[in-house]
PDB file of C-alpha atoms in Angstrom:
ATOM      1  CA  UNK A 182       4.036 -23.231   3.295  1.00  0.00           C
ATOM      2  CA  UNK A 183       4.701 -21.970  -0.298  1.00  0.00           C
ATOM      3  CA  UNK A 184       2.290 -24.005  -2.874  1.00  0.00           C
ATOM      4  CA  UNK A 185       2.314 -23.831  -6.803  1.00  0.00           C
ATOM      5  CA  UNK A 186      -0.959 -21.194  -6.220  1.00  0.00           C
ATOM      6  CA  UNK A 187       0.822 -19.188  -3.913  1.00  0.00           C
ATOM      7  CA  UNK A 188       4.342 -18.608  -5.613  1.00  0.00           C
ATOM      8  CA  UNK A 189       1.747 -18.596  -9.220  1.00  0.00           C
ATOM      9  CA  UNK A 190      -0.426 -15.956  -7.419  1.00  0.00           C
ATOM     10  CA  UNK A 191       2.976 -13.409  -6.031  1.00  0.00           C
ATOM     11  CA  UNK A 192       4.156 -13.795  -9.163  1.00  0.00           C
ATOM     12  CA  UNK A 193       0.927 -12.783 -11.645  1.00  0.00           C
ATOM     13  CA  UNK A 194       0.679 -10.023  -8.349  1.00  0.00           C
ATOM     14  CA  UNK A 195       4.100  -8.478  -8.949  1.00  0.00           C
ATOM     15  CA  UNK A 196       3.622  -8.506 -12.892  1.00  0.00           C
ATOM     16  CA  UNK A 197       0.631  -6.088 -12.087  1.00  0.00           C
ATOM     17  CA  UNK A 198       2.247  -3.844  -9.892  1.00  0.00           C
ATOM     18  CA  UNK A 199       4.971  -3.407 -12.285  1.00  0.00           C
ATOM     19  CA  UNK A 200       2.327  -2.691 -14.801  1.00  0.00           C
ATOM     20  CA  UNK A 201       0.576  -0.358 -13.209  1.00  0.00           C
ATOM     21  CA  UNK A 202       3.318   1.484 -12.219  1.00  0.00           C
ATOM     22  CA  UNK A 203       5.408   1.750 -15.615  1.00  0.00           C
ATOM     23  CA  UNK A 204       2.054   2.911 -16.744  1.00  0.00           C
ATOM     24  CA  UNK A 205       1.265   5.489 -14.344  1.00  0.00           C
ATOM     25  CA  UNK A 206      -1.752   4.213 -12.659  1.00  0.00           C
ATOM     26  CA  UNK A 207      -1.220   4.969  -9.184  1.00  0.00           C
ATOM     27  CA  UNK A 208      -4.933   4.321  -7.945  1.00  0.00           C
ATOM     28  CA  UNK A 209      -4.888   1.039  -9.484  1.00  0.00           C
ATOM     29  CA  UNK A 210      -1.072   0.745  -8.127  1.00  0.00           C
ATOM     30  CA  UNK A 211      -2.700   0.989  -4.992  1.00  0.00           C
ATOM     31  CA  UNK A 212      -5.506  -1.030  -5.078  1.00  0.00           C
ATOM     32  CA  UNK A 213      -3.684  -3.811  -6.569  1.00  0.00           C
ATOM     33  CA  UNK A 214      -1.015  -3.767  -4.346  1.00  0.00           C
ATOM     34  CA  UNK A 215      -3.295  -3.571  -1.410  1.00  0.00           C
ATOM     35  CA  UNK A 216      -5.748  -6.622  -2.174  1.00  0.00           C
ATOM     36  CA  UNK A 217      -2.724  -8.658  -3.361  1.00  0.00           C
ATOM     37  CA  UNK A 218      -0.744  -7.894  -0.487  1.00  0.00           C
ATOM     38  CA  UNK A 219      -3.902  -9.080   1.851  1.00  0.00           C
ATOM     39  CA  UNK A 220      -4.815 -12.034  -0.034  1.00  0.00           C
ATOM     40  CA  UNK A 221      -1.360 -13.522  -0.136  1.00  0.00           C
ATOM     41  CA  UNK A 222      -0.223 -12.669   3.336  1.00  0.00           C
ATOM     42  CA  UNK A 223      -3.485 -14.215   4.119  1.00  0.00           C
ATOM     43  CA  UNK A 224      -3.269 -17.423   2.191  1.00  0.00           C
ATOM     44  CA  UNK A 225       0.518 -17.475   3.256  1.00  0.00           C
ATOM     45  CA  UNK A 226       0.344 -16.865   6.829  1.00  0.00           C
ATOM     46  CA  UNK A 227      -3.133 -18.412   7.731  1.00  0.00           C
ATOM     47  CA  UNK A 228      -1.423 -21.356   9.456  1.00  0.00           C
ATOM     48  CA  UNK A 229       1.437 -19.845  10.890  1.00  0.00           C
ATOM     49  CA  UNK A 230      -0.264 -16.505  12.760  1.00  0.00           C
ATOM     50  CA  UNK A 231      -3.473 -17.158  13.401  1.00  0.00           C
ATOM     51  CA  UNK A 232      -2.834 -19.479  16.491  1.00  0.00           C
ATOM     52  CA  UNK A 233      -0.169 -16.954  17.552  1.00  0.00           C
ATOM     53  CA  UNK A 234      -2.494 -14.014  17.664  1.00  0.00           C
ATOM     54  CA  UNK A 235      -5.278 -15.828  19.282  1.00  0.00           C
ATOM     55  CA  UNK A 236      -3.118 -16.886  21.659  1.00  0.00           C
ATOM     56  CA  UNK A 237      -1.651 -13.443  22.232  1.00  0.00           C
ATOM     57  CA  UNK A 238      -5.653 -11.845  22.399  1.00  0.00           C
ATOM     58  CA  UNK A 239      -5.985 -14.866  24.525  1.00  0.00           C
ATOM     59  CA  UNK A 240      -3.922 -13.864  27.165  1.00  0.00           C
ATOM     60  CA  UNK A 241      -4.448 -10.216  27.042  1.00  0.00           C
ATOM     61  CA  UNK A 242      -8.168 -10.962  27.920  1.00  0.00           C
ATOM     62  CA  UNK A 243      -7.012 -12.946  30.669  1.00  0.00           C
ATOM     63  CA  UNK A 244      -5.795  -9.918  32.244  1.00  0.00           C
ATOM     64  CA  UNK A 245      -9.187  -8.487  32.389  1.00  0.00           C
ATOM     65  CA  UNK A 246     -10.915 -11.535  33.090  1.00  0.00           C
ATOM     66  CA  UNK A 247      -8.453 -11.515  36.602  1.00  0.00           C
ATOM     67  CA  UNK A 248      -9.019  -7.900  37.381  1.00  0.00           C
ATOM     68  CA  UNK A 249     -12.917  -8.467  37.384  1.00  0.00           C
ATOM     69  CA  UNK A 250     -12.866 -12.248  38.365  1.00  0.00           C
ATOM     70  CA  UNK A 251     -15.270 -13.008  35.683  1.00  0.00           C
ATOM     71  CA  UNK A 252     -13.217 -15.560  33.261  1.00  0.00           C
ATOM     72  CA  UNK A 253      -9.908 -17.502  32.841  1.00  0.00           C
ATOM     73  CA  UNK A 254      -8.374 -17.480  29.611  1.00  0.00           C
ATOM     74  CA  UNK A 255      -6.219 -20.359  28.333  1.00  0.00           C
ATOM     75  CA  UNK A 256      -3.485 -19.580  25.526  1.00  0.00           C
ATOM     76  CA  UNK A 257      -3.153 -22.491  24.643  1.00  0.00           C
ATOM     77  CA  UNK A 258      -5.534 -23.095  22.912  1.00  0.00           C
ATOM     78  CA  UNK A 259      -7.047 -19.757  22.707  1.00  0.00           C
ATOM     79  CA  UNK A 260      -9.809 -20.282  25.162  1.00  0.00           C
ATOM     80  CA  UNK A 261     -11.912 -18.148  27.712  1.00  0.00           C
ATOM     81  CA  UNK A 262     -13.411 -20.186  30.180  1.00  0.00           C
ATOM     82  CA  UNK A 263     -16.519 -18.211  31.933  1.00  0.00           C
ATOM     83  CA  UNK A 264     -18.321 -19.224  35.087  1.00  0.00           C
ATOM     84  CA  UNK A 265     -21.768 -18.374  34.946  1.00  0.00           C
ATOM     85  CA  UNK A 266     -24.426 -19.140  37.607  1.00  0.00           C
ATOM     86  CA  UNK A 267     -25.762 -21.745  35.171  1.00  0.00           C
ATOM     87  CA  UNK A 268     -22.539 -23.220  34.491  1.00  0.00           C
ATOM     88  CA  UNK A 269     -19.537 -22.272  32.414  1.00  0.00           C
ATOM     89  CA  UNK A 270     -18.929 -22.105  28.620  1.00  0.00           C
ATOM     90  CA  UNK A 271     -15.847 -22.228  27.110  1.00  0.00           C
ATOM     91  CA  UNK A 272     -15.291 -19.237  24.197  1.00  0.00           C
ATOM     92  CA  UNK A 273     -12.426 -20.463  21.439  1.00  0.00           C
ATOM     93  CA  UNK A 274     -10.940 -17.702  20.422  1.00  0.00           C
ATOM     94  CA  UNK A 275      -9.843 -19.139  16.505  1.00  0.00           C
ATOM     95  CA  UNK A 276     -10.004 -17.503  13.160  1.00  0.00           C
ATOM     96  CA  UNK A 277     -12.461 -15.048  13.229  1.00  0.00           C
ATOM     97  CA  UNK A 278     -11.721 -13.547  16.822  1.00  0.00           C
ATOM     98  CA  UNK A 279      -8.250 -13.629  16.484  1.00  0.00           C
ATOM     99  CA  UNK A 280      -8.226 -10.285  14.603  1.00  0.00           C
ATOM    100  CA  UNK A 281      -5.848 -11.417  12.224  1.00  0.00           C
ATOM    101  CA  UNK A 282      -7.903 -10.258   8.709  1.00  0.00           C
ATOM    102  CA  UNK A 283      -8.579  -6.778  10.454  1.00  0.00           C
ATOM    103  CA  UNK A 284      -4.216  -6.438  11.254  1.00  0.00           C
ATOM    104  CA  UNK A 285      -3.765  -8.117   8.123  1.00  0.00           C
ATOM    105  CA  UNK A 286      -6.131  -5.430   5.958  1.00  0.00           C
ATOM    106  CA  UNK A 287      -4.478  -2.700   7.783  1.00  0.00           C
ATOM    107  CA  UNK A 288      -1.069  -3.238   7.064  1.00  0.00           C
ATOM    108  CA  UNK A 289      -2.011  -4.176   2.899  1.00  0.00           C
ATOM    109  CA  UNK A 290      -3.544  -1.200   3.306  1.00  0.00           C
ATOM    110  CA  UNK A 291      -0.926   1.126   4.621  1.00  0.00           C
ATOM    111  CA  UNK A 292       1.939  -0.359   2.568  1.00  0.00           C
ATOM    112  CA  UNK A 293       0.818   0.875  -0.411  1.00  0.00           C
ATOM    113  CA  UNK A 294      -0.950   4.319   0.914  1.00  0.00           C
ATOM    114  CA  UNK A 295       1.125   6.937  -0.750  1.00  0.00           C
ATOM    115  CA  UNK A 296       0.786   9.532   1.178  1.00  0.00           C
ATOM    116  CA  UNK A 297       3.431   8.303   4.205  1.00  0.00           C
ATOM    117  CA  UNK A 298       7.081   8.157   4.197  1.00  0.00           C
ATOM    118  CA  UNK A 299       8.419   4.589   5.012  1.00  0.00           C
ATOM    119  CA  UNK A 300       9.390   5.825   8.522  1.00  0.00           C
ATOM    120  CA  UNK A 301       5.790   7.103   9.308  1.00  0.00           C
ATOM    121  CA  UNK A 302       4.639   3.722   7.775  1.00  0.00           C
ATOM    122  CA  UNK A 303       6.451   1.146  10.324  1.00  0.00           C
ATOM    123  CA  UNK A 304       5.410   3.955  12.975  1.00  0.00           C
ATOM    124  CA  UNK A 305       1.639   3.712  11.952  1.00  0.00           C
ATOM    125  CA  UNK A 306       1.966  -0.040  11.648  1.00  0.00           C
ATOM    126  CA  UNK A 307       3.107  -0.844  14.888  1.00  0.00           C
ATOM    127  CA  UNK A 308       0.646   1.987  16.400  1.00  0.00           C
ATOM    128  CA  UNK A 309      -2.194   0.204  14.405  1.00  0.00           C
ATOM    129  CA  UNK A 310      -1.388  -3.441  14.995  1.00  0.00           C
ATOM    130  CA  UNK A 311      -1.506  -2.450  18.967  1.00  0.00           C
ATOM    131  CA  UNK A 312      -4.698  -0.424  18.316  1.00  0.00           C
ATOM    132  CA  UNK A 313      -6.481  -3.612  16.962  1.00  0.00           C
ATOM    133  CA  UNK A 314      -5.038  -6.049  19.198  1.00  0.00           C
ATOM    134  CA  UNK A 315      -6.231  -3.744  21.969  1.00  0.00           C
ATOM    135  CA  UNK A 316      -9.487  -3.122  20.618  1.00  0.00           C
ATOM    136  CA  UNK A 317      -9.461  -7.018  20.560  1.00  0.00           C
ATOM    137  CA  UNK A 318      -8.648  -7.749  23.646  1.00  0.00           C
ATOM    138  CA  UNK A 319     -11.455  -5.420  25.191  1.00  0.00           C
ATOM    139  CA  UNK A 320     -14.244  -6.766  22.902  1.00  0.00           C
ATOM    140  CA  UNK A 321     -13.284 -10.345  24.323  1.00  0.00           C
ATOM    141  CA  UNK A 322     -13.089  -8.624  28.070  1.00  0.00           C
ATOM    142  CA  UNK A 323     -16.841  -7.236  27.519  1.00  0.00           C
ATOM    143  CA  UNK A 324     -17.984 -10.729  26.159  1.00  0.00           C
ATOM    144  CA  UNK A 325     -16.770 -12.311  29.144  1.00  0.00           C
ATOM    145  CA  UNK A 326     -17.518  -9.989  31.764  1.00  0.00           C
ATOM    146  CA  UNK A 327     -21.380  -9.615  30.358  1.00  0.00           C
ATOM    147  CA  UNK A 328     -21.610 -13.304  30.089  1.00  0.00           C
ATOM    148  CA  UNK A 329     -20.520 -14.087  33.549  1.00  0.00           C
ATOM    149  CA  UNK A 330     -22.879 -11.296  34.996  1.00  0.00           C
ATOM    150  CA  UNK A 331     -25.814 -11.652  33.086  1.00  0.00           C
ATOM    151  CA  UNK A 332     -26.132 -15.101  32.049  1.00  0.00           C
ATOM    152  CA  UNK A 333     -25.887 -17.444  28.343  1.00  0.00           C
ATOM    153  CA  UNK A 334     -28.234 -15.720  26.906  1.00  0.00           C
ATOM    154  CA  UNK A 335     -26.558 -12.919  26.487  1.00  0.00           C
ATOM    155  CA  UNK A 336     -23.598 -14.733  24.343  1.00  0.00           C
ATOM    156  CA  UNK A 337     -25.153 -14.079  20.945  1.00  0.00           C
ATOM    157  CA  UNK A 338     -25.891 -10.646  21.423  1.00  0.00           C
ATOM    158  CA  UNK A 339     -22.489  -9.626  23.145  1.00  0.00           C
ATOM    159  CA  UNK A 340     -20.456 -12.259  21.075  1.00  0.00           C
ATOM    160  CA  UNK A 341     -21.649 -11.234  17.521  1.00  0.00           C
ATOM    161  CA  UNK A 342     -23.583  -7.812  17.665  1.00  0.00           C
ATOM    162  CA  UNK A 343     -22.265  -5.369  20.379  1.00  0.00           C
ATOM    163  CA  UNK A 344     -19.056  -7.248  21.020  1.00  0.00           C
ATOM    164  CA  UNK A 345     -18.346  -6.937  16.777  1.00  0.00           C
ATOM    165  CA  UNK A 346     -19.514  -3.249  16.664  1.00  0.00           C
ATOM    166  CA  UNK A 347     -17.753  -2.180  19.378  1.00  0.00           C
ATOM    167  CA  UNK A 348     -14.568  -3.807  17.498  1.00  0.00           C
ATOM    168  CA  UNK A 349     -15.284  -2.182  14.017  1.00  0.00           C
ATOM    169  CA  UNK A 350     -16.250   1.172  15.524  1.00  0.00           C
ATOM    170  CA  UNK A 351     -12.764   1.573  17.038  1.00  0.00           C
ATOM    171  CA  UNK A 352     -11.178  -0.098  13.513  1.00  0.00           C
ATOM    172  CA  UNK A 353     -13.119   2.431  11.258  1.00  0.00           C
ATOM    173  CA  UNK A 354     -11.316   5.405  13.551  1.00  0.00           C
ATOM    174  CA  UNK A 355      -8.529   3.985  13.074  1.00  0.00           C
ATOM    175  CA  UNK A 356      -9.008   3.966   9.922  1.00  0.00           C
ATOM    176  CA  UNK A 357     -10.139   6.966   9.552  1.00  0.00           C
ATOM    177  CA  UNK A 358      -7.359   8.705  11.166  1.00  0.00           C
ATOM    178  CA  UNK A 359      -4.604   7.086   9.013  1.00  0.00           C
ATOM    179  CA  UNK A 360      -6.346   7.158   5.522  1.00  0.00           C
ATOM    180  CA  UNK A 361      -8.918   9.573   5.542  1.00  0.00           C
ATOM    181  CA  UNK A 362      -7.661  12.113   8.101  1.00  0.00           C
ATOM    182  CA  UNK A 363      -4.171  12.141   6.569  1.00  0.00           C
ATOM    183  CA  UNK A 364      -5.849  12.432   3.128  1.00  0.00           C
ATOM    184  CA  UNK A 365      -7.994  15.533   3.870  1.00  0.00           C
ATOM    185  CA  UNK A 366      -4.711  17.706   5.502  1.00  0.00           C
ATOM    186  CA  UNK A 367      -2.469  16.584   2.657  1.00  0.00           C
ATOM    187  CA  UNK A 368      -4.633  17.445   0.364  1.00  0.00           C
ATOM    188  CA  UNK A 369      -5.392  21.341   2.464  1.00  0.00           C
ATOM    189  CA  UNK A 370      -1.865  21.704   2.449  1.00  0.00           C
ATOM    190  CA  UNK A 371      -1.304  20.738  -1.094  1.00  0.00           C
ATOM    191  CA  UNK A 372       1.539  17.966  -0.477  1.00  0.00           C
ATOM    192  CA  UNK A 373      -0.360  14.760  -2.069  1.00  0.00           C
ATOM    193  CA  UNK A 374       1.858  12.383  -3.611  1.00  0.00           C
ATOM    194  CA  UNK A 375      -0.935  11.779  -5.415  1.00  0.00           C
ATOM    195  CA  UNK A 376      -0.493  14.333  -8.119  1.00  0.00           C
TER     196      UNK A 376
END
């Protein structure tokens, strides 16, 4: 829902774009546009996609979790259940695992990337929102599966060190073949928008 901060915060947010952009400043045009674009879509949308992704992640994990027979997952709410020989633990999948700040980040920062045409930009949105929710989906597959073959223990370590750098090691290609990638050849073959 749209609060005095929010409409107060799009409004000082489109004041600096226009700014920046009557004056030439295309990095900070950028930038600007970028970090508003993720902090308002975040503050606007937090209640309203987050439960929708999770459950989406949710129930793509579930199709792993079948295939091996390791976990059920439950979209509503986001949930992996996980048998292990000690028991079973139930894994919310909320906020943080929903991958919504990653999506959200990529598509601030891809509006406002100069160096695509709006065609290429919906294309490379749609390829990267699938890319993360992908990525997403098999870092909560290897969480389950590793839980419900080795044991409990293993939660922390798969949950929030190999299961999270697994997730921003496929991110950071990503990102690295829309920004940087596309960056370097524009710039080789001379055709930055940049200049």
């Amino acid at each position: 829902m749209l609060n005095g901060y929010l409409i107060g915060g799009i409004i000082v947010w489109l004041y600096a774009l226009s700014v920046t952009n009557r004056t030439h400043l295309f990095a900070f045009y950028y930038w600007v546009g970028a970090i508003g674009a993720f902090l308002l879509t975040t503050f606007a949308c937090h209640k309203y996609f987050v439960w929708f992704l999770a459950s989406l992640v949710s129930r793509g994990a579930g199709v792993i979790g079948q295939l091996t027979h390791s976990f059920t997952a439950y979209p509503f709410p986001a949930a992996l259940d996980i048998q292990t020989t000690f028991g079973s633990i139930t894994l919310l999948v909320d906020y943080e695992c929903s991958g919504i700040i990653e999506t959200l980040a990529y598509l601030s920062l891809l509006i406002f990337f100069p160096i695509y045409t709006r065609r290429q930009k919906v294309a490379l949105s749609i390829i990267g929102v699938f890319w993360i929710y992908f990525i997403n989906i098999c870092r909560l597959g290897l969480i389950g599966i590793t839980v419900h073959y080795l044991n409990l223990r293993t939660l922390f370590w798969v949950h929030d060190v190999i299961g999270r750098i697994f997730f921003y090691i496929f991110t950071i290609l990503l990102y690295y073949q829309v920004f940087t990638h596309s960056q370097l050849v524009s710039n080789l073959l001379g055709r930055s928008k940049l200049d």
